[in-house]
CSV table of C-alpha atoms in Angstrom, one decimal:
chain,number,residue,atom,x,y,z
A,1,UNK,CA,-13.6,6.1,-3.4
A,2,UNK,CA,-15.7,3.2,-2.5
A,3,UNK,CA,-14.8,-0.5,-2.3
A,4,UNK,CA,-17.0,-2.8,-4.2
A,5,UNK,CA,-16.9,-6.6,-4.6
A,6,UNK,CA,-16.8,-8.5,-7.8
A,7,UNK,CA,-18.7,-11.7,-7.5
A,8,UNK,CA,-17.7,-13.8,-10.6
A,9,UNK,CA,-14.1,-13.0,-11.5
A,10,UNK,CA,-11.3,-15.4,-10.9
A,11,UNK,CA,-8.6,-13.9,-8.8
A,12,UNK,CA,-5.0,-14.2,-8.0
A,13,UNK,CA,-3.9,-13.5,-4.5
A,14,UNK,CA,-0.1,-14.1,-4.7
A,15,UNK,CA,2.2,-11.1,-5.0
A,16,UNK,CA,5.1,-13.3,-6.0
A,17,UNK,CA,4.7,-16.0,-8.7
A,18,UNK,CA,7.5,-18.0,-7.1
A,19,UNK,CA,5.1,-19.0,-4.4
A,20,UNK,CA,2.5,-20.4,-6.8
A,21,UNK,CA,2.1,-24.1,-6.5
A,22,UNK,CA,2.6,-26.3,-9.5
A,23,UNK,CA,0.5,-29.1,-8.0
A,24,UNK,CA,-3.1,-28.4,-8.8
A,25,UNK,CA,-4.2,-30.8,-6.1
A,26,UNK,CA,-2.8,-28.4,-3.5
A,27,UNK,CA,-4.8,-25.4,-4.8
A,28,UNK,CA,-6.0,-23.4,-1.8
A,29,UNK,CA,-9.3,-21.7,-1.2
A,30,UNK,CA,-10.0,-18.4,0.4
A,31,UNK,CA,-13.3,-17.7,2.1
A,32,UNK,CA,-14.4,-14.1,2.6
A,33,UNK,CA,-17.4,-12.1,3.3
A,34,UNK,CA,-19.7,-11.0,0.5
A,35,UNK,CA,-20.2,-7.2,0.2
A,36,UNK,CA,-23.9,-6.3,-0.5
A,37,UNK,CA,-22.9,-4.3,-3.5
A,38,UNK,CA,-21.7,-6.2,-6.6
A,39,UNK,CA,-20.0,-5.4,-9.8
A,40,UNK,CA,-21.1,-7.4,-12.9
A,41,UNK,CA,-18.3,-7.7,-15.4
A,42,UNK,CA,-17.5,-9.1,-18.8
A,43,UNK,CA,-13.9,-10.3,-18.3
A,44,UNK,CA,-11.4,-11.5,-20.7
A,45,UNK,CA,-11.2,-15.4,-20.6
A,46,UNK,CA,-7.4,-15.0,-20.0
A,47,UNK,CA,-7.9,-13.8,-16.5
A,48,UNK,CA,-7.2,-16.9,-14.5
A,49,UNK,CA,-7.2,-17.9,-10.9
A,50,UNK,CA,-3.7,-18.4,-9.4
A,51,UNK,CA,-3.3,-20.7,-6.4
A,52,UNK,CA,-1.4,-20.2,-3.2
A,53,UNK,CA,1.2,-22.7,-2.2
A,54,UNK,CA,1.6,-24.3,1.2
A,55,UNK,CA,4.6,-22.9,3.1
A,56,UNK,CA,6.2,-25.6,5.2
A,57,UNK,CA,9.2,-23.5,6.1
A,58,UNK,CA,7.6,-20.7,8.1
A,59,UNK,CA,8.4,-20.2,11.7
A,60,UNK,CA,5.4,-20.7,14.0
A,61,UNK,CA,5.1,-19.5,17.6
A,62,UNK,CA,2.7,-20.4,20.4
A,63,UNK,CA,-0.4,-18.4,21.2
A,64,UNK,CA,-0.1,-16.5,24.5
A,65,UNK,CA,-1.4,-18.7,27.2
A,66,UNK,CA,-3.9,-16.3,28.6
A,67,UNK,CA,-5.5,-15.8,25.2
A,68,UNK,CA,-5.4,-19.5,24.4
A,69,UNK,CA,-7.3,-20.2,27.6
A,70,UNK,CA,-9.8,-17.5,26.8
A,71,UNK,CA,-10.4,-18.8,23.3
A,72,UNK,CA,-10.7,-22.4,24.4
A,73,UNK,CA,-13.3,-21.5,27.0
A,74,UNK,CA,-15.3,-19.5,24.5
A,75,UNK,CA,-15.2,-22.2,21.8
A,76,UNK,CA,-15.3,-25.1,24.3
A,77,UNK,CA,-12.4,-26.5,22.2
A,78,UNK,CA,-8.8,-27.4,22.6
A,79,UNK,CA,-6.5,-25.1,20.6
A,80,UNK,CA,-3.2,-26.4,22.0
A,81,UNK,CA,-2.2,-27.6,18.5
A,82,UNK,CA,-2.8,-24.2,16.9
A,83,UNK,CA,0.3,-22.2,15.9
A,84,UNK,CA,0.6,-18.5,15.2
A,85,UNK,CA,2.6,-16.7,12.6
A,86,UNK,CA,2.6,-13.1,13.7
A,87,UNK,CA,4.4,-11.4,10.9
A,88,UNK,CA,3.2,-13.4,7.9
A,89,UNK,CA,4.3,-12.2,4.5
A,90,UNK,CA,1.9,-14.6,2.9
A,91,UNK,CA,-1.1,-13.0,4.7
A,92,UNK,CA,0.2,-9.6,3.6
A,93,UNK,CA,0.8,-10.8,0.0
A,94,UNK,CA,-2.9,-11.3,-0.8
A,95,UNK,CA,-4.3,-8.6,1.4
A,96,UNK,CA,-5.6,-10.5,4.4
A,97,UNK,CA,-5.4,-9.2,7.9
A,98,UNK,CA,-5.2,-12.8,8.9
A,99,UNK,CA,-6.0,-16.2,7.6
A,100,UNK,CA,-6.4,-19.7,9.0
A,101,UNK,CA,-5.2,-22.9,7.2
A,102,UNK,CA,-5.7,-26.0,9.3
A,103,UNK,CA,-4.1,-25.5,12.7
A,104,UNK,CA,-1.9,-22.6,11.4
A,105,UNK,CA,-3.1,-19.0,11.8
A,106,UNK,CA,-1.2,-16.3,9.9
A,107,UNK,CA,-1.4,-12.6,10.8
A,108,UNK,CA,-0.2,-9.9,8.5
A,109,UNK,CA,2.5,-7.6,9.9
A,110,UNK,CA,1.1,-5.4,12.7
A,111,UNK,CA,-2.2,-7.3,12.9
A,112,UNK,CA,-1.5,-9.7,15.9
A,113,UNK,CA,-2.6,-7.6,18.9
A,114,UNK,CA,-3.7,-9.9,21.7
A,115,UNK,CA,-3.6,-7.1,24.2
A,116,UNK,CA,-6.4,-5.2,22.6
A,117,UNK,CA,-10.1,-6.0,22.3
A,118,UNK,CA,-10.1,-5.6,18.5
A,119,UNK,CA,-7.0,-7.8,18.3
A,120,UNK,CA,-8.8,-10.5,20.3
A,121,UNK,CA,-11.8,-10.2,18.0
A,122,UNK,CA,-9.5,-10.9,15.0
A,123,UNK,CA,-7.9,-13.8,16.9
A,124,UNK,CA,-11.4,-15.1,17.7
A,125,UNK,CA,-12.5,-14.7,14.1
A,126,UNK,CA,-9.6,-16.9,12.9
A,127,UNK,CA,-10.1,-19.4,15.6
A,128,UNK,CA,-13.7,-19.7,14.4
A,129,UNK,CA,-12.3,-20.5,11.0
A,130,UNK,CA,-10.2,-23.3,12.6
A,131,UNK,CA,-13.3,-24.7,14.2
A,132,UNK,CA,-15.2,-24.5,10.9
A,133,UNK,CA,-12.4,-26.3,9.1
A,134,UNK,CA,-12.3,-29.0,11.8
A,135,UNK,CA,-16.0,-29.4,11.2
A,136,UNK,CA,-15.5,-29.9,7.5
A,137,UNK,CA,-17.8,-27.1,6.6
A,138,UNK,CA,-15.6,-25.1,4.2
A,139,UNK,CA,-16.0,-26.1,0.6
A,140,UNK,CA,-14.2,-24.9,-2.5
A,141,UNK,CA,-16.0,-22.6,-4.9
A,142,UNK,CA,-15.8,-22.6,-8.7
A,143,UNK,CA,-12.7,-20.5,-8.7
A,144,UNK,CA,-11.2,-22.0,-5.5
A,145,UNK,CA,-12.9,-19.3,-3.4
A,146,UNK,CA,-15.6,-20.1,-0.9
A,147,UNK,CA,-17.8,-17.0,-0.7
A,148,UNK,CA,-20.1,-18.3,2.0
A,149,UNK,CA,-21.4,-15.2,3.8
A,150,UNK,CA,-22.9,-17.4,6.5
A,151,UNK,CA,-19.6,-18.8,7.7
A,152,UNK,CA,-17.9,-15.4,7.6
A,153,UNK,CA,-20.7,-13.8,9.5
A,154,UNK,CA,-20.6,-16.6,12.0
A,155,UNK,CA,-16.8,-16.0,12.4
A,156,UNK,CA,-17.4,-12.3,12.9
A,157,UNK,CA,-19.9,-12.9,15.7
A,158,UNK,CA,-17.8,-15.6,17.3
A,159,UNK,CA,-14.8,-13.3,17.3
A,160,UNK,CA,-16.7,-10.6,19.1
A,161,UNK,CA,-18.1,-13.0,21.7
A,162,UNK,CA,-14.7,-14.6,22.2
A,163,UNK,CA,-13.1,-11.3,22.9
A,164,UNK,CA,-15.8,-10.6,25.5
A,165,UNK,CA,-15.2,-14.0,27.1
A,166,UNK,CA,-18.6,-15.2,26.1
A,167,UNK,CA,-19.5,-18.6,24.6
A,168,UNK,CA,-19.1,-18.6,20.8
A,169,UNK,CA,-21.9,-21.1,20.2
A,170,UNK,CA,-20.1,-22.8,17.3
A,171,UNK,CA,-17.8,-25.2,19.0
A,172,UNK,CA,-20.5,-27.6,20.0
A,173,UNK,CA,-20.8,-29.1,16.5
A,174,UNK,CA,-19.0,-32.4,16.1
A,175,UNK,CA,-15.5,-31.8,14.8
A,176,UNK,CA,-12.2,-33.5,14.2
A,177,UNK,CA,-9.4,-33.1,16.7
A,178,UNK,CA,-7.4,-31.0,14.2
A,179,UNK,CA,-8.0,-29.5,10.8
A,180,UNK,CA,-6.1,-30.4,7.6
A,181,UNK,CA,-3.0,-28.3,7.4
A,182,UNK,CA,-3.3,-28.5,3.6
A,183,UNK,CA,-7.0,-27.7,3.5
A,184,UNK,CA,-8.8,-24.5,2.7
A,185,UNK,CA,-7.6,-21.1,3.6
A,186,UNK,CA,-10.1,-18.8,5.2
A,187,UNK,CA,-9.1,-15.2,5.3
A,188,UNK,CA,-10.3,-12.1,7.2
A,189,UNK,CA,-10.5,-9.1,4.8
A,190,UNK,CA,-11.5,-5.5,5.3
A,191,UNK,CA,-12.9,-3.3,2.5
A,192,UNK,CA,-9.7,-1.4,1.7
A,193,UNK,CA,-7.5,-4.5,1.3
A,194,UNK,CA,-9.8,-7.3,0.2
A,195,UNK,CA,-7.9,-8.9,-2.6
A,196,UNK,CA,-10.8,-9.7,-4.9
A,197,UNK,CA,-12.5,-6.3,-4.4
A,198,UNK,CA,-12.4,-3.3,-6.6
A,199,UNK,CA,-11.7,0.3,-5.6
A,200,UNK,CA,-14.4,2.4,-7.3
A,201,UNK,CA,-14.2,6.2,-7.8
A,202,UNK,CA,-16.9,8.0,-5.9
A,203,UNK,CA,-18.3,9.4,-9.2
A,204,UNK,CA,-18.2,5.8,-10.7
A,205,UNK,CA,-16.0,6.9,-13.6
A,206,UNK,CA,-13.1,4.6,-12.7
A,207,UNK,CA,-12.3,1.3,-11.0
A,208,UNK,CA,-9.3,-0.9,-10.4
A,209,UNK,CA,-9.0,-4.3,-8.9
A,210,UNK,CA,-7.3,-4.6,-5.5
A,211,UNK,CA,-4.3,-7.0,-5.4
A,212,UNK,CA,-0.7,-7.1,-6.5
A,213,UNK,CA,0.3,-7.1,-9.3
A,214,UNK,CA,-3.0,-5.8,-10.7
A,215,UNK,CA,-3.4,-5.3,-14.4
A,216,UNK,CA,-7.1,-4.6,-14.3
A,217,UNK,CA,-8.5,-1.0,-14.8
A,218,UNK,CA,-11.8,0.2,-16.1
A,219,UNK,CA,-12.7,3.8,-17.1
A,220,UNK,CA,-15.7,5.6,-18.4
A,221,UNK,CA,-15.8,5.6,-22.2
A,222,UNK,CA,-13.5,8.2,-23.6
A,223,UNK,CA,-11.4,8.7,-20.4
A,224,UNK,CA,-8.5,6.8,-21.8
A,225,UNK,CA,-8.2,9.3,-24.6
A,226,UNK,CA,-8.4,12.2,-22.1
A,227,UNK,CA,-5.6,10.6,-20.1
A,228,UNK,CA,-3.5,10.1,-23.2
A,229,UNK,CA,-3.7,13.8,-24.0
A,230,UNK,CA,-2.2,14.6,-20.6
A,231,UNK,CA,0.4,11.8,-20.8
A,232,UNK,CA,1.5,12.9,-24.3
A,233,UNK,CA,1.9,16.5,-23.2
A,234,UNK,CA,4.7,15.5,-20.7
A,235,UNK,CA,6.3,13.0,-23.1
A,236,UNK,CA,5.1,10.0,-21.2
A,237,UNK,CA,6.2,6.6,-22.3
A,238,UNK,CA,2.7,5.2,-21.4
A,239,UNK,CA,-0.4,5.2,-23.6
A,240,UNK,CA,-3.8,3.8,-22.6
A,241,UNK,CA,-6.0,1.8,-24.9
A,242,UNK,CA,-9.8,1.4,-24.4
A,243,UNK,CA,-10.9,-2.2,-24.9
A,244,UNK,CA,-14.3,-3.8,-25.5
A,245,UNK,CA,-14.9,-5.7,-22.2
A,246,UNK,CA,-17.1,-3.8,-19.8
A,247,UNK,CA,-17.9,-3.7,-16.2
A,248,UNK,CA,-21.0,-2.2,-14.4
A,249,UNK,CA,-20.4,-0.3,-11.1
A,250,UNK,CA,-23.0,1.0,-8.7
A,251,UNK,CA,-23.2,3.1,-5.6
A,252,UNK,CA,-26.6,1.6,-4.7
A,253,UNK,CA,-28.6,4.4,-6.3
A,254,UNK,CA,-27.0,4.8,-9.8
A,255,UNK,CA,-25.0,2.6,-12.1
A,256,UNK,CA,-22.4,3.2,-14.8
A,257,UNK,CA,-20.8,1.0,-17.4
A,258,UNK,CA,-17.1,1.3,-17.7
A,259,UNK,CA,-14.7,0.1,-20.4
A,260,UNK,CA,-11.6,-2.0,-19.8
A,261,UNK,CA,-8.4,-0.1,-20.4
A,262,UNK,CA,-4.9,-1.6,-21.0
A,263,UNK,CA,-1.5,0.2,-21.1
A,264,UNK,CA,1.1,0.3,-23.8
A,265,UNK,CA,4.8,1.0,-23.1
A,266,UNK,CA,5.9,3.2,-26.0
A,267,UNK,CA,9.5,2.9,-24.9
A,268,UNK,CA,9.8,-0.9,-25.5
A,269,UNK,CA,6.7,-1.6,-27.7
A,270,UNK,CA,5.0,-3.9,-25.2
A,271,UNK,CA,1.4,-3.7,-24.3
A,272,UNK,CA,-1.6,-5.2,-22.4
A,273,UNK,CA,-1.2,-7.6,-19.6
A,274,UNK,CA,2.1,-8.7,-21.2
A,275,UNK,CA,3.5,-5.2,-21.0
A,276,UNK,CA,7.0,-4.9,-19.5
A,277,UNK,CA,8.0,-2.1,-17.2
A,278,UNK,CA,11.2,-1.3,-15.2
A,279,UNK,CA,11.4,-3.4,-12.1
A,280,UNK,CA,12.1,-0.3,-10.1
A,281,UNK,CA,9.7,2.2,-8.7
A,282,UNK,CA,11.7,5.3,-9.7
A,283,UNK,CA,12.5,4.2,-13.2
A,284,UNK,CA,8.9,3.0,-13.8
A,285,UNK,CA,7.5,6.3,-12.6
A,286,UNK,CA,9.9,8.0,-14.9
A,287,UNK,CA,8.3,6.2,-17.8
A,288,UNK,CA,4.9,7.6,-16.8
A,289,UNK,CA,6.0,11.2,-16.1
A,290,UNK,CA,8.3,11.4,-19.0
A,291,UNK,CA,11.7,11.5,-17.4
A,292,UNK,CA,13.8,10.2,-14.5
A,293,UNK,CA,14.8,13.8,-13.8
A,294,UNK,CA,12.0,15.0,-11.5
A,295,UNK,CA,11.2,17.8,-9.1
A,296,UNK,CA,8.9,18.0,-6.2
A,297,UNK,CA,6.0,20.4,-5.9
A,298,UNK,CA,4.6,22.1,-2.8
A,299,UNK,CA,2.5,25.0,-1.9
A,300,UNK,CA,4.4,28.2,-0.7
A,301,UNK,CA,3.7,28.7,3.0
A,302,UNK,CA,3.5,32.4,2.3
A,303,UNK,CA,1.7,33.0,-1.0
A,304,UNK,CA,0.1,29.6,-1.6
A,305,UNK,CA,1.7,29.5,-5.0
A,306,UNK,CA,3.0,26.2,-6.3
A,307,UNK,CA,6.8,25.9,-5.9
A,308,UNK,CA,9.1,23.4,-7.6
A,309,UNK,CA,12.0,22.1,-5.6
A,310,UNK,CA,15.6,22.5,-6.8
A,311,UNK,CA,16.2,19.0,-5.3
A,312,UNK,CA,15.4,16.0,-7.5
A,313,UNK,CA,15.8,13.2,-4.9
A,314,UNK,CA,13.0,12.3,-2.4
A,315,UNK,CA,15.1,12.9,0.7
A,316,UNK,CA,16.4,16.2,-0.5
A,317,UNK,CA,13.0,17.3,-1.7
A,318,UNK,CA,11.7,16.6,1.8
A,319,UNK,CA,14.4,18.6,3.4
A,320,UNK,CA,14.0,21.6,1.1
A,321,UNK,CA,10.3,21.8,1.7
A,322,UNK,CA,10.6,21.8,5.4
A,323,UNK,CA,13.4,24.2,5.3
A,324,UNK,CA,11.2,26.6,3.4
A,325,UNK,CA,8.4,26.2,6.0
A,326,UNK,CA,10.7,26.7,9.0
A,327,UNK,CA,12.3,29.9,7.6
A,328,UNK,CA,8.9,31.3,6.7
A,329,UNK,CA,7.4,30.6,10.0
A,330,UNK,CA,10.4,31.9,11.9
A,331,UNK,CA,10.1,35.2,10.1
A,332,UNK,CA,6.4,35.7,11.0
A,333,UNK,CA,5.6,38.3,13.6
A,334,UNK,CA,2.7,36.1,14.7
A,335,UNK,CA,4.9,33.2,15.6
A,336,UNK,CA,5.3,32.9,19.4
A,337,UNK,CA,8.7,33.4,21.1
A,338,UNK,CA,8.7,29.8,22.3
A,339,UNK,CA,8.1,28.4,18.8
A,340,UNK,CA,10.8,30.7,17.4
A,341,UNK,CA,13.3,29.4,20.0
A,342,UNK,CA,12.6,25.8,18.9
A,343,UNK,CA,12.8,26.6,15.2
A,344,UNK,CA,16.0,28.6,15.6
A,345,UNK,CA,17.6,25.6,17.4
A,346,UNK,CA,16.8,23.5,14.3
A,347,UNK,CA,18.0,26.1,11.8
A,348,UNK,CA,21.3,26.6,13.8
A,349,UNK,CA,21.9,22.9,13.7
A,350,UNK,CA,21.3,22.9,9.9
A,351,UNK,CA,23.8,25.7,9.5
A,352,UNK,CA,26.5,23.5,11.1
A,353,UNK,CA,25.6,20.7,8.7
A,354,UNK,CA,25.6,23.0,5.7
A,355,UNK,CA,29.2,24.0,6.6
A,356,UNK,CA,30.2,20.4,6.6
A,357,UNK,CA,28.5,19.9,3.2
A,358,UNK,CA,30.4,22.8,1.9
A,359,UNK,CA,33.7,21.3,3.0
A,360,UNK,CA,32.8,18.0,1.4
A,361,UNK,CA,31.9,19.8,-1.9
A,362,UNK,CA,35.3,21.5,-1.8
A,363,UNK,CA,37.1,18.3,-1.1
A,364,UNK,CA,35.4,16.6,-4.0
A,365,UNK,CA,36.5,19.3,-6.4
A,366,UNK,CA,40.1,18.7,-5.5
A,367,UNK,CA,40.0,14.9,-5.1
A,368,UNK,CA,42.1,13.1,-7.7
A,369,UNK,CA,41.2,9.4,-7.4
A,370,UNK,CA,37.9,7.6,-8.0
A,371,UNK,CA,38.0,6.0,-4.6
A,372,UNK,CA,38.5,9.4,-2.9
A,373,UNK,CA,35.6,10.8,-4.9
A,374,UNK,CA,33.4,7.8,-4.1
A,375,UNK,CA,34.1,8.2,-0.4
A,376,UNK,CA,33.3,11.9,-0.5
A,377,UNK,CA,30.0,11.2,-2.3
A,378,UNK,CA,28.9,8.7,0.3
A,379,UNK,CA,29.8,11.1,3.1
A,380,UNK,CA,27.9,13.9,1.4
A,381,UNK,CA,24.8,11.8,1.0
A,382,UNK,CA,24.9,10.7,4.7
A,383,UNK,CA,25.4,14.2,5.9
A,384,UNK,CA,22.6,15.5,3.6
A,385,UNK,CA,20.2,12.9,4.9
A,386,UNK,CA,21.2,13.9,8.4
A,387,UNK,CA,20.3,17.5,7.5
A,388,UNK,CA,16.9,16.4,6.3
A,389,UNK,CA,16.1,14.5,9.5
A,390,UNK,CA,17.2,17.5,11.6
A,391,UNK,CA,15.0,19.8,9.6
A,392,UNK,CA,12.0,17.6,10.5
A,393,UNK,CA,12.6,17.4,14.2
A,394,UNK,CA,10.4,20.4,15.0
A,395,UNK,CA,7.6,19.0,12.9
A,396,UNK,CA,7.9,15.5,14.5
A,397,UNK,CA,7.5,17.1,17.9
A,398,UNK,CA,4.1,18.6,17.1
A,399,UNK,CA,0.7,17.1,17.7
A,400,UNK,CA,-1.1,15.3,14.9
A,401,UNK,CA,-3.5,18.2,14.3
A,402,UNK,CA,-0.6,20.7,14.2
A,403,UNK,CA,1.2,18.4,11.7
A,404,UNK,CA,-1.9,18.1,9.6
A,405,UNK,CA,-2.2,21.9,9.4
A,406,UNK,CA,1.4,22.1,8.1
A,407,UNK,CA,0.7,19.3,5.6
A,408,UNK,CA,-2.3,21.2,4.3
A,409,UNK,CA,-0.4,24.5,4.1
A,410,UNK,CA,2.4,22.8,2.1
A,411,UNK,CA,0.1,20.4,0.1
A,412,UNK,CA,2.2,17.4,1.1
A,413,UNK,CA,1.4,14.0,2.6
A,414,UNK,CA,-2.3,13.3,2.3
A,415,UNK,CA,-2.8,16.8,0.7
A,416,UNK,CA,-0.4,16.0,-2.2
A,417,UNK,CA,-2.6,15.8,-5.3
A,418,UNK,CA,-0.8,15.2,-8.6
A,419,UNK,CA,-2.4,15.5,-12.1
A,420,UNK,CA,-2.3,12.8,-14.8
A,421,UNK,CA,1.3,12.8,-16.1
A,422,UNK,CA,2.6,13.7,-12.7
A,423,UNK,CA,3.2,11.5,-9.8
A,424,UNK,CA,3.9,10.8,-6.1
A,425,UNK,CA,7.0,10.1,-4.2
A,426,UNK,CA,7.2,9.0,-0.6
A,427,UNK,CA,10.4,9.8,1.1
A,428,UNK,CA,11.1,7.6,4.1
A,429,UNK,CA,11.8,9.5,7.4
A,430,UNK,CA,12.5,9.0,11.0
A,431,UNK,CA,13.5,5.7,12.7
A,432,UNK,CA,12.3,2.4,11.2
A,433,UNK,CA,9.1,1.1,12.5
A,434,UNK,CA,9.9,-1.6,15.1
A,435,UNK,CA,10.0,-5.0,13.5
A,436,UNK,CA,10.7,-3.5,10.0
A,437,UNK,CA,14.3,-2.5,10.5
A,438,UNK,CA,15.6,-4.7,7.7
A,439,UNK,CA,12.6,-4.0,5.4
A,440,UNK,CA,12.5,-0.2,5.3
A,441,UNK,CA,12.8,1.4,1.9
A,442,UNK,CA,14.4,4.8,1.2
A,443,UNK,CA,11.5,5.9,-1.0
A,444,UNK,CA,8.7,4.9,-3.3
A,445,UNK,CA,7.5,6.5,-6.6
A,446,UNK,CA,4.2,6.2,-8.5
A,447,UNK,CA,3.1,7.9,-11.7
A,448,UNK,CA,-0.5,8.9,-12.3
A,449,UNK,CA,-2.0,7.6,-15.5
A,450,UNK,CA,-5.7,8.3,-15.0
A,451,UNK,CA,-8.1,10.1,-12.6
A,452,UNK,CA,-11.9,10.2,-12.0
A,453,UNK,CA,-14.0,12.8,-13.6
A,454,UNK,CA,-14.2,14.8,-10.4
A,455,UNK,CA,-10.4,14.4,-10.0
A,456,UNK,CA,-10.9,13.1,-6.4
A,457,UNK,CA,-9.5,9.6,-7.2
A,458,UNK,CA,-6.2,9.0,-8.9
A,459,UNK,CA,-5.0,5.8,-10.7
A,460,UNK,CA,-1.2,5.1,-10.6
A,461,UNK,CA,1.0,2.8,-12.6
A,462,UNK,CA,3.6,1.5,-10.2
A,463,UNK,CA,6.4,-1.2,-10.1
A,464,UNK,CA,8.7,-2.2,-7.3
A,465,UNK,CA,12.4,-3.1,-6.9
A,466,UNK,CA,11.7,-6.6,-5.7
A,467,UNK,CA,14.5,-8.1,-7.8
A,468,UNK,CA,17.0,-6.8,-10.3
A,469,UNK,CA,16.0,-3.1,-10.9
A,470,UNK,CA,18.0,-3.1,-14.2
A,471,UNK,CA,15.5,-5.4,-15.9
A,472,UNK,CA,11.9,-5.0,-16.9
A,473,UNK,CA,9.1,-7.3,-15.8
A,474,UNK,CA,5.3,-7.8,-15.7
A,475,UNK,CA,4.8,-7.1,-12.0
A,476,UNK,CA,3.5,-3.6,-12.6
A,477,UNK,CA,0.4,-2.5,-10.8
A,478,UNK,CA,-2.6,-0.3,-11.3
A,479,UNK,CA,-3.6,1.2,-8.0
A,480,UNK,CA,-6.3,3.8,-7.0
A,481,UNK,CA,-5.9,6.4,-4.3
A,482,UNK,CA,-8.5,8.8,-3.0
A,483,UNK,CA,-7.5,12.4,-2.3
A,484,UNK,CA,-10.3,13.6,0.0
A,485,UNK,CA,-11.3,10.7,2.3
A,486,UNK,CA,-9.2,9.7,5.3
A,487,UNK,CA,-7.3,6.5,4.9
A,488,UNK,CA,-7.5,6.4,1.1
A,489,UNK,CA,-4.6,8.6,0.1
A,490,UNK,CA,-1.3,7.5,-1.4
A,491,UNK,CA,0.4,8.8,1.7
A,492,UNK,CA,-1.8,6.9,4.2
A,493,UNK,CA,-1.9,3.7,2.1
A,494,UNK,CA,1.9,3.5,1.8
A,495,UNK,CA,2.6,4.7,5.3
A,496,UNK,CA,0.5,1.9,6.6
A,497,UNK,CA,2.9,-0.7,5.1
A,498,UNK,CA,5.4,0.3,7.8
A,499,UNK,CA,8.1,0.2,5.2
A,500,UNK,CA,9.0,3.9,5.1
A,501,UNK,CA,9.9,4.8,8.7
A,502,UNK,CA,7.9,6.5,11.4
A,503,UNK,CA,7.6,9.9,9.7
A,504,UNK,CA,7.6,9.6,5.9
A,505,UNK,CA,6.7,12.4,3.6
A,506,UNK,CA,4.6,12.2,0.4
A,507,UNK,CA,5.3,14.8,-2.3
A,508,UNK,CA,3.7,15.6,-5.6
A,509,UNK,CA,6.3,15.3,-8.4
A,510,UNK,CA,6.6,16.1,-12.1
A,511,UNK,CA,9.1,15.9,-14.9
A,512,UNK,CA,11.9,18.5,-14.5
């Protein structure tokens, strides 16, 4: 999958319509670098730009003094009025590593790293934007986006020089003491998260827009019908419809024209950008794969055959798969004695937990009151989750290369490759990522509705439980994931959100 930039589409950066401003005079602009490759599109006139609102309630913290001094010396500028937001949901919401608005600099979660040279380059990049805004050099484009590659390149260069402690060469231009806090937003984007970019399949047969919620997908002519055959075969509630608008994609040597594709929800008779889908990842994926009763699929560590899990929940699927690998590996004559000792320790601990689960199951069968049964169910779930975590302790103690070998043997994580009409689930695992303790999810699901001709890139239809999961809404999202290139898989993309613990597991799933 490659990341290409659309040059003339109006874009929406907000993930939550509640943060859209109603005051058009406060519409914000985002400046970003221009990719040398372009997509020329014929878009529906209904695709409109959506503004970002100013957030006056965010908590700002001071820049570390040593970095402030380093930046001030590089830019020959006083940055004492600049405030830093180090865990900005707003930056994350429109796919920016960081952005500067006036004297406020926002960093997406995990992106503020003043102790590293790369982190200082990003800080310097944003401080260059502060200077540019003080100089009054950032203007609004037609769709409230300033695509001035000169300013962005200047900020890139200044960031690198500032990180090295060298003069940035842009602070000498006459500037105001401070920048307008309600002025333009200048964001730092990278290819795989740039909000107004497209993810393009390597074979150019599919592309989707990046950003949430994204309703824009284009496929090669006839591919919607191919997807529909696979979706219908599993009883999917989703049908794709090929539309007349087209888009031209290129890899620099060849071009291909794709057709816009819109979804239809057969379960509620809604369609297009106004389609409603369950505001819950599991239920929405169930619509795609044909049922909310689903099983995991993995590769047998012995024969290589595809095995379906007995478990239907993500955590239990995760435990069942690792249990199979541990028992298989323990039984191999080629497994070293030291490895067998470690594996046996895990399996013995699991045996103890299984005994507790057996007692709870027996207690449930004899319980007479709803409250007693509810308590037993809760205890059983907690004990079963504990069992899963114990099963993964051996794996978690291995090196990354050893873990990758197991992943490949089992066809999990970045090696999980579902077909159209199947899907992914990510089961959270391990301790929460520091700083995300209150934000960690139990799991995430996504159903595959399309794929590239070479099957190396998958398009999912996803929704999230960001409100009441018992309702349907229009915040569903088309997303594209690679299956062969590092960093592009469903597993890596969702693991990088830090919302699924320190050792999550991605599993291919299908209708039971």
